[in-house]
XYZ file of C-alpha atoms in Angstrom:
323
model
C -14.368 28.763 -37.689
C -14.371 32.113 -39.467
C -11.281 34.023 -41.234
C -10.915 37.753 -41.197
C -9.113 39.910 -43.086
C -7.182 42.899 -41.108
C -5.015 45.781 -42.923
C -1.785 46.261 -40.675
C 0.398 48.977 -43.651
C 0.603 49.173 -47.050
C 1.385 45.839 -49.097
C 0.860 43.824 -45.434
C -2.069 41.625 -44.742
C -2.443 39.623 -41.244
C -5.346 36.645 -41.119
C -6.591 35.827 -37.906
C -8.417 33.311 -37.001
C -10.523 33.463 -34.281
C -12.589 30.733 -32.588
C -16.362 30.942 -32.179
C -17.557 28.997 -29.102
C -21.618 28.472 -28.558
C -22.883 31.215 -25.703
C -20.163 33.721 -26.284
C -16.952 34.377 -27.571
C -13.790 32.471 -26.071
C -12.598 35.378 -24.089
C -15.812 34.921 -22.460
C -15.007 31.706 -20.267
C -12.338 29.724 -18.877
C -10.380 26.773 -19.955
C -10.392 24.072 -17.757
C -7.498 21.270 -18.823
C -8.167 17.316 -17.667
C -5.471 14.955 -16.992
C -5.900 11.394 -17.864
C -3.143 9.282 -16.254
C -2.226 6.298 -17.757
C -3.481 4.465 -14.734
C -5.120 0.978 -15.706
C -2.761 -0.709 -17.994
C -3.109 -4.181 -16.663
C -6.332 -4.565 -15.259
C -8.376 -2.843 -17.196
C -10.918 -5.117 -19.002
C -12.013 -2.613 -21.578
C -8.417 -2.572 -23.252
C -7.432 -4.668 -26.311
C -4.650 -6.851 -25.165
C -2.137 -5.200 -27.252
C -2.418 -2.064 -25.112
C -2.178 -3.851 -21.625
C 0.681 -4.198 -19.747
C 2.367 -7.487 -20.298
C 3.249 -10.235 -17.525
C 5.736 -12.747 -17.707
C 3.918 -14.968 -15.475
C 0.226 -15.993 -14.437
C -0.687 -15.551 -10.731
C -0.936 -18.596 -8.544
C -4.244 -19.825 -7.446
C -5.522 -18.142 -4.162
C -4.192 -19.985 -1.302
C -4.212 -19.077 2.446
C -6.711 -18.082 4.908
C -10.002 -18.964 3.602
C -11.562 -15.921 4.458
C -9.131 -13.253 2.942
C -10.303 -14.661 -0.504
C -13.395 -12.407 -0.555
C -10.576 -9.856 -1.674
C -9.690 -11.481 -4.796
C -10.792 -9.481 -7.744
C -10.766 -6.483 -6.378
C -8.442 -3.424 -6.421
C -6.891 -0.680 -4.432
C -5.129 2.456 -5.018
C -2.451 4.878 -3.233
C -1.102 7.581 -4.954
C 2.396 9.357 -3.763
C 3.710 12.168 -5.495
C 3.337 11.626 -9.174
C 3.232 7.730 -9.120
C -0.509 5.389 -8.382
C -0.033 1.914 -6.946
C -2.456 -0.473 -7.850
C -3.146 -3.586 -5.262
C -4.843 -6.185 -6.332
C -4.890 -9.674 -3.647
C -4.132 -12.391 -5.497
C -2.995 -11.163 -8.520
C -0.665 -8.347 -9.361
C 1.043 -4.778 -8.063
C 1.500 -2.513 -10.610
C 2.481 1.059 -10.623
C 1.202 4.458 -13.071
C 2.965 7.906 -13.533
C 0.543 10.542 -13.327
C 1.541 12.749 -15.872
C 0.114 13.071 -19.305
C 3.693 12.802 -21.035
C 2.950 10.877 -24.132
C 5.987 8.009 -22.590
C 4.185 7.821 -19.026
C 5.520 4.654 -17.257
C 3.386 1.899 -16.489
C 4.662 -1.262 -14.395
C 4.773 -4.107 -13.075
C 5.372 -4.227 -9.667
C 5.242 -7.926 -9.266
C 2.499 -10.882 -9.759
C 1.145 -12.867 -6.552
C 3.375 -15.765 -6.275
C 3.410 -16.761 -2.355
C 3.023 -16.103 1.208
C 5.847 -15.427 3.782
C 5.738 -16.993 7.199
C 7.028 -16.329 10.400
C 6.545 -18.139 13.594
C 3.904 -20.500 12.101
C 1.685 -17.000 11.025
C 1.272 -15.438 8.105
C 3.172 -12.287 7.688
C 2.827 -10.860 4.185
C 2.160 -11.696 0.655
C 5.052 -11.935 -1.718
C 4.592 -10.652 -5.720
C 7.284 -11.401 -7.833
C 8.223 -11.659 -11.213
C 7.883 -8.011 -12.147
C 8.919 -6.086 -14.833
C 12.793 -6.392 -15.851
C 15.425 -4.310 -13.537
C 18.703 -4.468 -14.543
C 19.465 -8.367 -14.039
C 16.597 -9.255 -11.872
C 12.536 -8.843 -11.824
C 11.029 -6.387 -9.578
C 9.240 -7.753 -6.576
C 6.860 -6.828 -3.813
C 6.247 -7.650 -0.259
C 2.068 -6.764 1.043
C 2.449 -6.420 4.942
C -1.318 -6.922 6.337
C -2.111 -4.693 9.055
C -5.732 -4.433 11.147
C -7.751 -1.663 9.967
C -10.941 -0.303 9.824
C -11.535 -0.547 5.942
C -9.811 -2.211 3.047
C -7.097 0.413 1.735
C -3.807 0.808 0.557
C -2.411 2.662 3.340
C 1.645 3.215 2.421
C 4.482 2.485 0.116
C 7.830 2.275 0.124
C 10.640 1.003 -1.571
C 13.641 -0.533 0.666
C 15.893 -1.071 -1.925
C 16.551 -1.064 -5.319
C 13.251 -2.734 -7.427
C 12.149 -4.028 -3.866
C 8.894 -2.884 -2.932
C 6.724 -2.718 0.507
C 3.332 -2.435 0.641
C 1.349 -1.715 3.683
C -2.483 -2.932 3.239
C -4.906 -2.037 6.110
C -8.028 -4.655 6.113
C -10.696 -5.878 9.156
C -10.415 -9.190 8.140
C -6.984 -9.706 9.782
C -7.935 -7.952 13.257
C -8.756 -11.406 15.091
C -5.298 -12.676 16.869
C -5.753 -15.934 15.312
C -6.960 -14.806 11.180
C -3.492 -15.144 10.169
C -2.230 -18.722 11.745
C -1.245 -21.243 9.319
C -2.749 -24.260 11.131
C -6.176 -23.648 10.890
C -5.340 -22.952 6.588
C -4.391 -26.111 6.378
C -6.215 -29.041 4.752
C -6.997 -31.672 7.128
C -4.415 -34.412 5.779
C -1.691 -31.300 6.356
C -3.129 -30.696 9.937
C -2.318 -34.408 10.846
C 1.364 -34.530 8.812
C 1.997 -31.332 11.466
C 1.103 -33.058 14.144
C 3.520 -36.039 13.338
C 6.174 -33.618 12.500
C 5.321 -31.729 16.358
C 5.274 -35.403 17.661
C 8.669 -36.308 16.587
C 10.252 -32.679 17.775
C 8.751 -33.414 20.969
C 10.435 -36.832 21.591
C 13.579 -35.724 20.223
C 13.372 -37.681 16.820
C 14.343 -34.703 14.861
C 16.754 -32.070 15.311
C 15.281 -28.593 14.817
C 17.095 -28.139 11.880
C 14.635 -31.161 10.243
C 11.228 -29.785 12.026
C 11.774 -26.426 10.003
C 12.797 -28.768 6.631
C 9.534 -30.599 7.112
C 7.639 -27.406 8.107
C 8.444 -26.186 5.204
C 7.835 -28.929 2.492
C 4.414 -28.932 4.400
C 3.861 -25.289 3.473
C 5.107 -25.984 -0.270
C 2.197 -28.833 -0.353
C -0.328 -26.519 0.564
C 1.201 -24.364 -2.428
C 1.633 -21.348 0.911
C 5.602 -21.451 -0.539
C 6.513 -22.141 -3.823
C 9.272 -24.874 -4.429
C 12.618 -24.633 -4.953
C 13.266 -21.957 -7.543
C 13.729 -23.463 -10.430
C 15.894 -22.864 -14.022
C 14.769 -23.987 -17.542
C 12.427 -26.185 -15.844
C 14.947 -27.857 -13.650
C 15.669 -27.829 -9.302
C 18.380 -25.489 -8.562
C 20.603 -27.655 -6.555
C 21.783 -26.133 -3.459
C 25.035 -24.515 -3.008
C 27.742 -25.600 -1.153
C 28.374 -23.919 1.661
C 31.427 -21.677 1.535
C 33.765 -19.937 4.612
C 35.242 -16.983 4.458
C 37.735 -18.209 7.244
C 39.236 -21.046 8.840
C 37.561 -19.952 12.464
C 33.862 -19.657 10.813
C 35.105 -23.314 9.049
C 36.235 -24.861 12.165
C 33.189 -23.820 14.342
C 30.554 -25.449 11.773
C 32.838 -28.314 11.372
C 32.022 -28.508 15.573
C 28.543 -27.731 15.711
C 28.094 -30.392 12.936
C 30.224 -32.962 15.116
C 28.038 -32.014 18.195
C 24.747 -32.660 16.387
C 26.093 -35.786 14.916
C 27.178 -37.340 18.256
C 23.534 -36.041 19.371
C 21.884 -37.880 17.147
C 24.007 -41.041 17.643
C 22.493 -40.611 20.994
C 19.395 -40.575 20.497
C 19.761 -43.682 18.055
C 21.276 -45.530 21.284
C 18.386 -44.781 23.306
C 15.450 -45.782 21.340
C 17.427 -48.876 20.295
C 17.724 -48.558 16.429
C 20.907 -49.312 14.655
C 22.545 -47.526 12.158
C 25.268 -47.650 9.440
C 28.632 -45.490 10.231
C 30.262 -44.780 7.128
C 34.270 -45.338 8.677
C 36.404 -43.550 6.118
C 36.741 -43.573 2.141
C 39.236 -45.798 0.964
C 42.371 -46.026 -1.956
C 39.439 -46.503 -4.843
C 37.294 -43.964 -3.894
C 34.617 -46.269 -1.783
C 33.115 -45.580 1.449
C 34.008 -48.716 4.012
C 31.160 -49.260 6.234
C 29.988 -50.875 9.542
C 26.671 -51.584 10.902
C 26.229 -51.034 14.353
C 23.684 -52.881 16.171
C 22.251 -51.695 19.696
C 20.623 -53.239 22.223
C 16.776 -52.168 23.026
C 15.814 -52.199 26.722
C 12.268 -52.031 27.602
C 13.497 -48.265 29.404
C 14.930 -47.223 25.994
C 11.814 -47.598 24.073
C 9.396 -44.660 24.176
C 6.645 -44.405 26.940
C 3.282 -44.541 25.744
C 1.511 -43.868 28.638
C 0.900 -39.605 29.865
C 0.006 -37.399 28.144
C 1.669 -35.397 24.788
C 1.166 -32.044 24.322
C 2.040 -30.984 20.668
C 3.303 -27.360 20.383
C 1.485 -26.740 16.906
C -1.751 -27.715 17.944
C -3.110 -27.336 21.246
C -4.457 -29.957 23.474
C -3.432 -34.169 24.459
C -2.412 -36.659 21.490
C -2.618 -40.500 22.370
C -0.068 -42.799 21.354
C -2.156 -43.282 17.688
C 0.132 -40.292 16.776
C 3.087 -42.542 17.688
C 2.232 -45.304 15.650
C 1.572 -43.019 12.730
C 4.965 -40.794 12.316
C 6.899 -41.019 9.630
């Protein structure tokens, strides 16, 4: 860098400094300005961890179809407008602004916490515990869609700090990639049946084959368990009615499935305890009820039983085993 002196009038001196680039002067060529977004904040190996973006919980283990695990560790990008999303399976969502202000916001979209499942398939990929939004986390849901390559192909966000993500990949293009059966660990496959068994013959309502669906998914760590607070089971709410006709038509539907299950009791001959009413010192009175079992009450063994979760004829060693 050199310094010139210029005369510009009497008793005034200017000093300009002009810059000497190699091959010419720098009127001679044109300035070409890079961006770098801030764009790997999280899962960028190469940064110390005080520059990384920090999450407030570990991902789960990788859990699912078997052969959607070959994603794991790897990453894909979209970028809309000034913002990159950042996919990785099995791990996080995070989003980048692309602009080189020297406050550029870098998220956390959500960490991989747990599939969702609908009609015994699964649906989507759910990433929670995000960065802070007001009084909750932020959270994403990863739709999987057939596609010809592995790529972020859209995002969207439904609601406030809600995200959807739609992720195109080859590996879910076979109608049966995404059942839940099949992702299930033997011992799991046969508790399914059992469950399927007792639908079948009436021995649960369907209000108890979703409950034990569903503690079946938790087992295979699928769902998560009941939320929980300082390391403790939410218990579940009551339920509340906002009027008397809403109160009065549960109050019925619960009287129906009672009676239906009193029923049921009656014809496979298996008594039960009816709690009567709840006397002066708060105790419940009680009466056993026996019932008679006729050799036409008691379950046939004999035909076949088709299971609606898993394809094919059970014999009565299915029976025996229920719960």
């Amino acid at each position: 860098m050199a310094a010139r002196k210029v005369a510009a009038g009497p008793g005034l001196r200017l000093v300009i400094f002009s810059l000497c680039l190699s091959g010419g002067p720098a009127s001679g060529g044109k300035m070409k300005v890079v961006e770098e977004p801030n764009s790997f904040g999280l899962n960028n190996p190469f940064l110390p961890p005080s520059n990384r973006l920090q999450p407030k919980a570990s991902p789960v283990p990788p859990v699912g179809p078997a052969h959607l695990f070959r994603l794991a560790g790897k990453c894909f990008s979209f970028v809309e407008s000034m913002y990159k999303y950042e996919f990785c399976p099995f791990r996080n969502v995070t989003q980048h602004e692309q602009t080189v202000r020297w406050n550029a916001y870098s998220g956390i979209l959500g960490i991989w916490r747990e599939w969702e499942i609908e009609n015994k398939t699964f649906t989507g990929m759910w990433m929670r515990n995000g960065d802070s939004c007001g009084t909750k986390n932020r959270e994403t849901k990863v739709h999987l869609v057939c596609g010809k390559s592995h790529r972020l192909a859209q995002v969207s966000e439904p609601s406030t700090c809600l995200y959807a993500l739609t992720f195109e990949t080859p590996l879910v293009c076979h109608p049966h990639s995404l059942l839940v059966y099949p992702a299930l660990p033997e011992g799991l496959q046969r508790k399914w049946d059992r469950v399927e068994q007792a639908l079948y013959e009436d021995l649960i309502t369907e209000q108890g084959y979703k409950k034990r669906l569903r503690e079946i998914f938790e087992d295979a760590g699928f769902y998560q368990a009941a939320r929980e607070t300082d390391g403790k089971k939410t218990e579940s709410p009551e339920p509340v009615f906002d009027s008397l006709d809403k109160c009065n038509q549960e109050s019925k539907k619960l009287s129906e499935d009672l009676q239906r299950l009193k029923d049921l009791l009656t014809r496979h001959g298996v008594a039960y305890e009816a709690v009567l009413a709840e006397g002066g010192d708060g105790k419940q009175a009680s009466e056993r009820i026996p019932v008679e079992t006729s050799p036409s009450a008691l379950p046939s063994k004999a035909g076949h039983q088709v299971l609606r979760g898993d394809p094919g004829t059970r014999n009565d060693s299915l029976w025996r085993g229920r719960d």
